PDB file of N, CA and C in Angstrom:
ATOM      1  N   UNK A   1      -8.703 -17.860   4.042  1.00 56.00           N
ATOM      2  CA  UNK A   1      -9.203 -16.645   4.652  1.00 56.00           C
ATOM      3  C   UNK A   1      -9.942 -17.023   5.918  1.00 56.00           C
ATOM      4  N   UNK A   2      -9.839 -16.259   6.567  1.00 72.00           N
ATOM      5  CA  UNK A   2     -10.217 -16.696   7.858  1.00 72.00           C
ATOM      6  C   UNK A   2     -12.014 -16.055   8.149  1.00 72.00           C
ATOM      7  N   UNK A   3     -12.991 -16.393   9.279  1.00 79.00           N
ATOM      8  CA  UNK A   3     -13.697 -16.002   9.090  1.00 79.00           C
ATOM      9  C   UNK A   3     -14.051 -14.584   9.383  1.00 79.00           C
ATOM     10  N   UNK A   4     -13.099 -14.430  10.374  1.00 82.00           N
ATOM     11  CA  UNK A   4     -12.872 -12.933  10.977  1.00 82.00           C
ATOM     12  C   UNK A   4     -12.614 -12.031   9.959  1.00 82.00           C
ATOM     13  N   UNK A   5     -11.996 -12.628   9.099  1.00 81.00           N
ATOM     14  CA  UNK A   5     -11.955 -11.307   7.535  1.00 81.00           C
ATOM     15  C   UNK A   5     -12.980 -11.214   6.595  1.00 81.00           C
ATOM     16  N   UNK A   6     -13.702 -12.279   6.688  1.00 83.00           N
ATOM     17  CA  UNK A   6     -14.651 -12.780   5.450  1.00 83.00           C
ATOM     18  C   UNK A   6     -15.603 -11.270   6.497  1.00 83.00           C
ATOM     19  N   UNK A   7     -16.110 -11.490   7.712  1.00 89.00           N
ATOM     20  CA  UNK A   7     -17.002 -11.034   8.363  1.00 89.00           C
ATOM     21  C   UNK A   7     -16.338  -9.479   8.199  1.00 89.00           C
ATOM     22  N   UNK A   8     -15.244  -9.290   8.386  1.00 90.00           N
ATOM     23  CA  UNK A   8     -15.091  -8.058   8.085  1.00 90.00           C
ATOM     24  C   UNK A   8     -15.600  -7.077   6.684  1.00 90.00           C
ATOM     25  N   UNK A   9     -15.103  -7.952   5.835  1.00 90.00           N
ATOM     26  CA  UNK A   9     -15.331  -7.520   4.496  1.00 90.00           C
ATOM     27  C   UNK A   9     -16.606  -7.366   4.348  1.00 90.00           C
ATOM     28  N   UNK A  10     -17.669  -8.375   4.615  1.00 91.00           N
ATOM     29  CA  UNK A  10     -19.193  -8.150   4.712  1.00 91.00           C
ATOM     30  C   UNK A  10     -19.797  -6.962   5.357  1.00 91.00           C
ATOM     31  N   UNK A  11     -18.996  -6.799   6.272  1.00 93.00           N
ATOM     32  CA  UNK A  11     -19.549  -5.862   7.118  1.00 93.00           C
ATOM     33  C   UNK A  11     -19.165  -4.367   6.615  1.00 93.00           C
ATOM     34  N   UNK A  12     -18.307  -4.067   5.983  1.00 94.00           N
ATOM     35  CA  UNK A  12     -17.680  -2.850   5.543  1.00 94.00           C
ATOM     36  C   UNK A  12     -18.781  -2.728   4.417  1.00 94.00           C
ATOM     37  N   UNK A  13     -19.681  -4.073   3.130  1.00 95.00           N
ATOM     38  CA  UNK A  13     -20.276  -3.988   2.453  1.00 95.00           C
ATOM     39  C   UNK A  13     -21.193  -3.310   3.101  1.00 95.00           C
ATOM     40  N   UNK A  14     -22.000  -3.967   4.152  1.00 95.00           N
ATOM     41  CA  UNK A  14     -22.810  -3.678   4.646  1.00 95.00           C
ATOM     42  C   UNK A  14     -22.739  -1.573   5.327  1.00 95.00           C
ATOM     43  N   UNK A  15     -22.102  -1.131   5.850  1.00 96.00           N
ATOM     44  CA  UNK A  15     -21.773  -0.061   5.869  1.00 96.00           C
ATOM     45  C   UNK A  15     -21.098   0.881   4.903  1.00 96.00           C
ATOM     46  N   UNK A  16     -21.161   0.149   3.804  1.00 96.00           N
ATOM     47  CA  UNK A  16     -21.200   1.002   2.692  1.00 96.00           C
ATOM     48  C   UNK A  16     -22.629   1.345   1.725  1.00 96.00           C
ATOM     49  N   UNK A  17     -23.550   0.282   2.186  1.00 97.00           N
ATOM     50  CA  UNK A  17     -24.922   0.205   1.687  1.00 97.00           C
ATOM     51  C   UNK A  17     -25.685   1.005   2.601  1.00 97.00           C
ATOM     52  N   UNK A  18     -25.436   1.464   3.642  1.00 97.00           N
ATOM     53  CA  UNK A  18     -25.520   2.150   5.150  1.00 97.00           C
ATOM     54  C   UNK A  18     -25.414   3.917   4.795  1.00 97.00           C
ATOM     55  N   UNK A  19     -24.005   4.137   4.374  1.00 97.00           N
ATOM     56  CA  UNK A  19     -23.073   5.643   3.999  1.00 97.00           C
ATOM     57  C   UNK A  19     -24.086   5.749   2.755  1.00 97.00           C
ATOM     58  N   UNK A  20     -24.103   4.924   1.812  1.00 97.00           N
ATOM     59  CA  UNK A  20     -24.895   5.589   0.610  1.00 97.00           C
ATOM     60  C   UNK A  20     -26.470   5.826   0.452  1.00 97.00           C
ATOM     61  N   UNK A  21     -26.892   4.983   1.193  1.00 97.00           N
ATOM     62  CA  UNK A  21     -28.404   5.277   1.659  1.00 97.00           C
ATOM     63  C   UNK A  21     -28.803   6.817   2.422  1.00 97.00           C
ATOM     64  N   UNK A  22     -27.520   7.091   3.372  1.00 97.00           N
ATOM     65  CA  UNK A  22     -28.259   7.954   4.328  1.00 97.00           C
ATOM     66  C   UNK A  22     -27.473   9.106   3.737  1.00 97.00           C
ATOM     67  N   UNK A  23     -26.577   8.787   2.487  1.00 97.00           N
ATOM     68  CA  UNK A  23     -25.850  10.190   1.500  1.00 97.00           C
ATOM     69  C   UNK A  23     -27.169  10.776   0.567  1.00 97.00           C
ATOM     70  N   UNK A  24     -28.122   9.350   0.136  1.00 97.00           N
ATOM     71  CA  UNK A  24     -28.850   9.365  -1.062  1.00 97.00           C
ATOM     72  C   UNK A  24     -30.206  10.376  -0.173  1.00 97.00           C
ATOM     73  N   UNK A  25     -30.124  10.456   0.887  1.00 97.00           N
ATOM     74  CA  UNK A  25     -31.561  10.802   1.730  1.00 97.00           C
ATOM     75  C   UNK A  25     -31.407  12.445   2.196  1.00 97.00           C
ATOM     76  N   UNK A  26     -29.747  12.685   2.423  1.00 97.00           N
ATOM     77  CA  UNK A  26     -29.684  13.972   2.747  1.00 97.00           C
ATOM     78  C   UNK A  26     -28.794  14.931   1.854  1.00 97.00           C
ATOM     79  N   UNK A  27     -28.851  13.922   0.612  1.00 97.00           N
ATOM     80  CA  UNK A  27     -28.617  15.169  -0.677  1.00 97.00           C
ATOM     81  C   UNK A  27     -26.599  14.613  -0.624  1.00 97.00           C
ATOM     82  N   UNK A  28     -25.991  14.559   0.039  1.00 97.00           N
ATOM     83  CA  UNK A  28     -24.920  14.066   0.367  1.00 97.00           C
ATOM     84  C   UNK A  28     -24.188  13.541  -0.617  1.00 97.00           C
ATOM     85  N   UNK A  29     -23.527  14.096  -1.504  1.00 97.00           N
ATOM     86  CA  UNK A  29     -23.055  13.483  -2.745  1.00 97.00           C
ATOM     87  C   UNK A  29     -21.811  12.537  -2.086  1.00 97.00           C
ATOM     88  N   UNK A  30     -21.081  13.145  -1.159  1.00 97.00           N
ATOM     89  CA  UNK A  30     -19.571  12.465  -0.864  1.00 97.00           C
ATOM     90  C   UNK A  30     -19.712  11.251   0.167  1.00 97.00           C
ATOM     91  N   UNK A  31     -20.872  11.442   0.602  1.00 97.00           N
ATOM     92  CA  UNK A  31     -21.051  10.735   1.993  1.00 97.00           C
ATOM     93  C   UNK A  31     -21.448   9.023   1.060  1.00 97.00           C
ATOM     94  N   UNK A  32     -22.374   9.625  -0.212  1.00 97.00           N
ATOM     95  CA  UNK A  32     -23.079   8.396  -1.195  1.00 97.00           C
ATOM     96  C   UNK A  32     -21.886   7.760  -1.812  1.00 97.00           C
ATOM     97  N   UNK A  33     -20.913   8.541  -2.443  1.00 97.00           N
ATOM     98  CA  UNK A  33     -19.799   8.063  -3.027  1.00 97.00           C
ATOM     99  C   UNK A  33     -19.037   7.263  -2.269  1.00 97.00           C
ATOM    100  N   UNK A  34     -18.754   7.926  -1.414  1.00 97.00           N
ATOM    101  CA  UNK A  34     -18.378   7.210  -0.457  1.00 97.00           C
ATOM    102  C   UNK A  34     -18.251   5.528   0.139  1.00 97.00           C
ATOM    103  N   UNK A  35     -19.888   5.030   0.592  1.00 97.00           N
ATOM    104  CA  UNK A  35     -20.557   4.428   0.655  1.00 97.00           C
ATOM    105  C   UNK A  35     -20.199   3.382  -0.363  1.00 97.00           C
ATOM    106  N   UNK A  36     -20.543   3.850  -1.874  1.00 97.00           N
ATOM    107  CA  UNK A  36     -19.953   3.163  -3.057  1.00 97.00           C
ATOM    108  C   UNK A  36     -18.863   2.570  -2.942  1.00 97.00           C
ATOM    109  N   UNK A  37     -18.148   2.821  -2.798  1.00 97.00           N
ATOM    110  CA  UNK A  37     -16.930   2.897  -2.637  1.00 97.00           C
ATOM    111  C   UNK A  37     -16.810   1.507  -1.798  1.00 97.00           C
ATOM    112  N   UNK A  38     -16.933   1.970  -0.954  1.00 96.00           N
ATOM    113  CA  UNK A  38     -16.919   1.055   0.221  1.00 96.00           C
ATOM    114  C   UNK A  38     -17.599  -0.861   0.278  1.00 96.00           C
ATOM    115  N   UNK A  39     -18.603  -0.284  -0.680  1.00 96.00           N
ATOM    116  CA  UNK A  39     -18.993  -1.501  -0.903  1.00 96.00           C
ATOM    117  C   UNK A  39     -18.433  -2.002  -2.383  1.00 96.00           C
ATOM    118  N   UNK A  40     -17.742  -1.358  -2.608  1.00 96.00           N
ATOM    119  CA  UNK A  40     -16.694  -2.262  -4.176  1.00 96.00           C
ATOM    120  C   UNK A  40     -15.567  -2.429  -3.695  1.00 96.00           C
ATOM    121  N   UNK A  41     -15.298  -1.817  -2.449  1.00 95.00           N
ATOM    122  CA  UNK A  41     -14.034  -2.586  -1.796  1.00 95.00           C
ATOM    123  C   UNK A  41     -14.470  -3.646  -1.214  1.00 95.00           C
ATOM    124  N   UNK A  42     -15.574  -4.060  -0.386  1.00 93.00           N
ATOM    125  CA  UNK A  42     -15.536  -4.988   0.103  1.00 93.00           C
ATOM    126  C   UNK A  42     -15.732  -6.029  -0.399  1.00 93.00           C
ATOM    127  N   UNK A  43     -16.753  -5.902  -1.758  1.00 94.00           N
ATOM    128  CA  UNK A  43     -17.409  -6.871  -2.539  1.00 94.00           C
ATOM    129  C   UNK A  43     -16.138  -7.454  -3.341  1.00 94.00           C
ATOM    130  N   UNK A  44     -14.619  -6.554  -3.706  1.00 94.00           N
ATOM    131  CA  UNK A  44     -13.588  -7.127  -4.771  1.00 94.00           C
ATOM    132  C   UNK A  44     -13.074  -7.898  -3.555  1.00 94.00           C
ATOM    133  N   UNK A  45     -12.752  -7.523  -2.181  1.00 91.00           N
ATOM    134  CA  UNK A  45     -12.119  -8.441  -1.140  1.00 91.00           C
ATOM    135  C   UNK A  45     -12.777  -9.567  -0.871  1.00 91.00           C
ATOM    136  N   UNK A  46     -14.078  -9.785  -0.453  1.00 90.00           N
ATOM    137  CA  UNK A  46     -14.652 -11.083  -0.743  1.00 90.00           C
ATOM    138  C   UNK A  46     -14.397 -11.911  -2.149  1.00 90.00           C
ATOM    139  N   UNK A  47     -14.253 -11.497  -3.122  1.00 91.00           N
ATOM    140  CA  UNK A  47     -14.407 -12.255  -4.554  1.00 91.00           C
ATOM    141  C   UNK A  47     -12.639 -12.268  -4.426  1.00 91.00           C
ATOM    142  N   UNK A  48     -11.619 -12.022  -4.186  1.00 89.00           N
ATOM    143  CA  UNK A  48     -10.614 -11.941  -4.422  1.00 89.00           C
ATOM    144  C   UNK A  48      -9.960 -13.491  -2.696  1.00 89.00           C
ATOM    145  N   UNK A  49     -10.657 -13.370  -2.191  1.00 85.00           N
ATOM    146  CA  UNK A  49     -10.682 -14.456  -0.800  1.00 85.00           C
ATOM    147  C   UNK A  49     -11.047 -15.409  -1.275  1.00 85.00           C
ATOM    148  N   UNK A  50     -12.297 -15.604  -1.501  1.00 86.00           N
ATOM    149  CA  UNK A  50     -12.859 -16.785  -2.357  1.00 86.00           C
ATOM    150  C   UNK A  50     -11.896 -17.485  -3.716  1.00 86.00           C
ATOM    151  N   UNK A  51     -11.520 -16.561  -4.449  1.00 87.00           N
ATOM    152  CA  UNK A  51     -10.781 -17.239  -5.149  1.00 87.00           C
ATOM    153  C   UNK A  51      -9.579 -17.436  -4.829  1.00 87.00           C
ATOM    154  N   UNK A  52      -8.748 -17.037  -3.537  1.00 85.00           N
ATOM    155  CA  UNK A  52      -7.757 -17.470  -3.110  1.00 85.00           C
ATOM    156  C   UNK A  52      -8.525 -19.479  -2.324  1.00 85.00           C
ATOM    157  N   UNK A  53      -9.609 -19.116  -1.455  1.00 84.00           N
ATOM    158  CA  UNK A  53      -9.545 -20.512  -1.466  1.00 84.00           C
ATOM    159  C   UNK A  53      -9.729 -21.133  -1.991  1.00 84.00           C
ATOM    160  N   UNK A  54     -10.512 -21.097  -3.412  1.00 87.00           N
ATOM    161  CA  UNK A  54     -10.663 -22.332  -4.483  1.00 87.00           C
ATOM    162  C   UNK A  54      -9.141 -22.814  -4.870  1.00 87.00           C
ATOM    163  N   UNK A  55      -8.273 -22.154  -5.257  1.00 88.00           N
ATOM    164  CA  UNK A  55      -6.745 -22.483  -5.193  1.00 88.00           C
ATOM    165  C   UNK A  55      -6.193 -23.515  -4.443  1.00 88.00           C
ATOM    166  N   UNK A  56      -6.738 -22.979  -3.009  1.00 84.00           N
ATOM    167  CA  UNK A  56      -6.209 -23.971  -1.704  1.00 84.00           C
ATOM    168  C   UNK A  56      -6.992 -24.755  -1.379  1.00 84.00           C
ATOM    169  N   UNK A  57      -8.312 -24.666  -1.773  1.00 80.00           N
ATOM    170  CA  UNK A  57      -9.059 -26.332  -1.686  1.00 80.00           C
ATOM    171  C   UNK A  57      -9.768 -26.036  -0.488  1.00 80.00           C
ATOM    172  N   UNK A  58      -9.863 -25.155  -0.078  1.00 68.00           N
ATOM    173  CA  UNK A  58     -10.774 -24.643   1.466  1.00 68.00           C
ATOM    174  C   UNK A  58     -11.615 -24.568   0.929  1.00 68.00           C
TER     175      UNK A  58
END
């Protein structure tokens, strides 16, 4: 995995911790879900990278 994806994926975490904070502040149920969301996509794409490089020895 390259680092440009790793950084991506972090960053989508990171703006999903972002969407659900500012869902959780203005009542925003979809905006929070959302958010969620977003950060269990990014968090399974990091854990799913990582274990592609333990495979390949990176």
């Amino acid at each position: 995995m390259s680092l440009g994806d790793k950084a991506k994926d972090a960053t989508q975490k990171i703006v999903g911790k972002v969407e659900e904070a500012v869902g959780k502040h203005t009542d925003d149920d979809e905006l929070k879900h959302q958010g969620q969301k977003d950060q269990a996509m990014g968090e399974a794409r990091l854990e799913t990278e990582k274990a592609k490089d333990k495979l390949t020895g990176n």
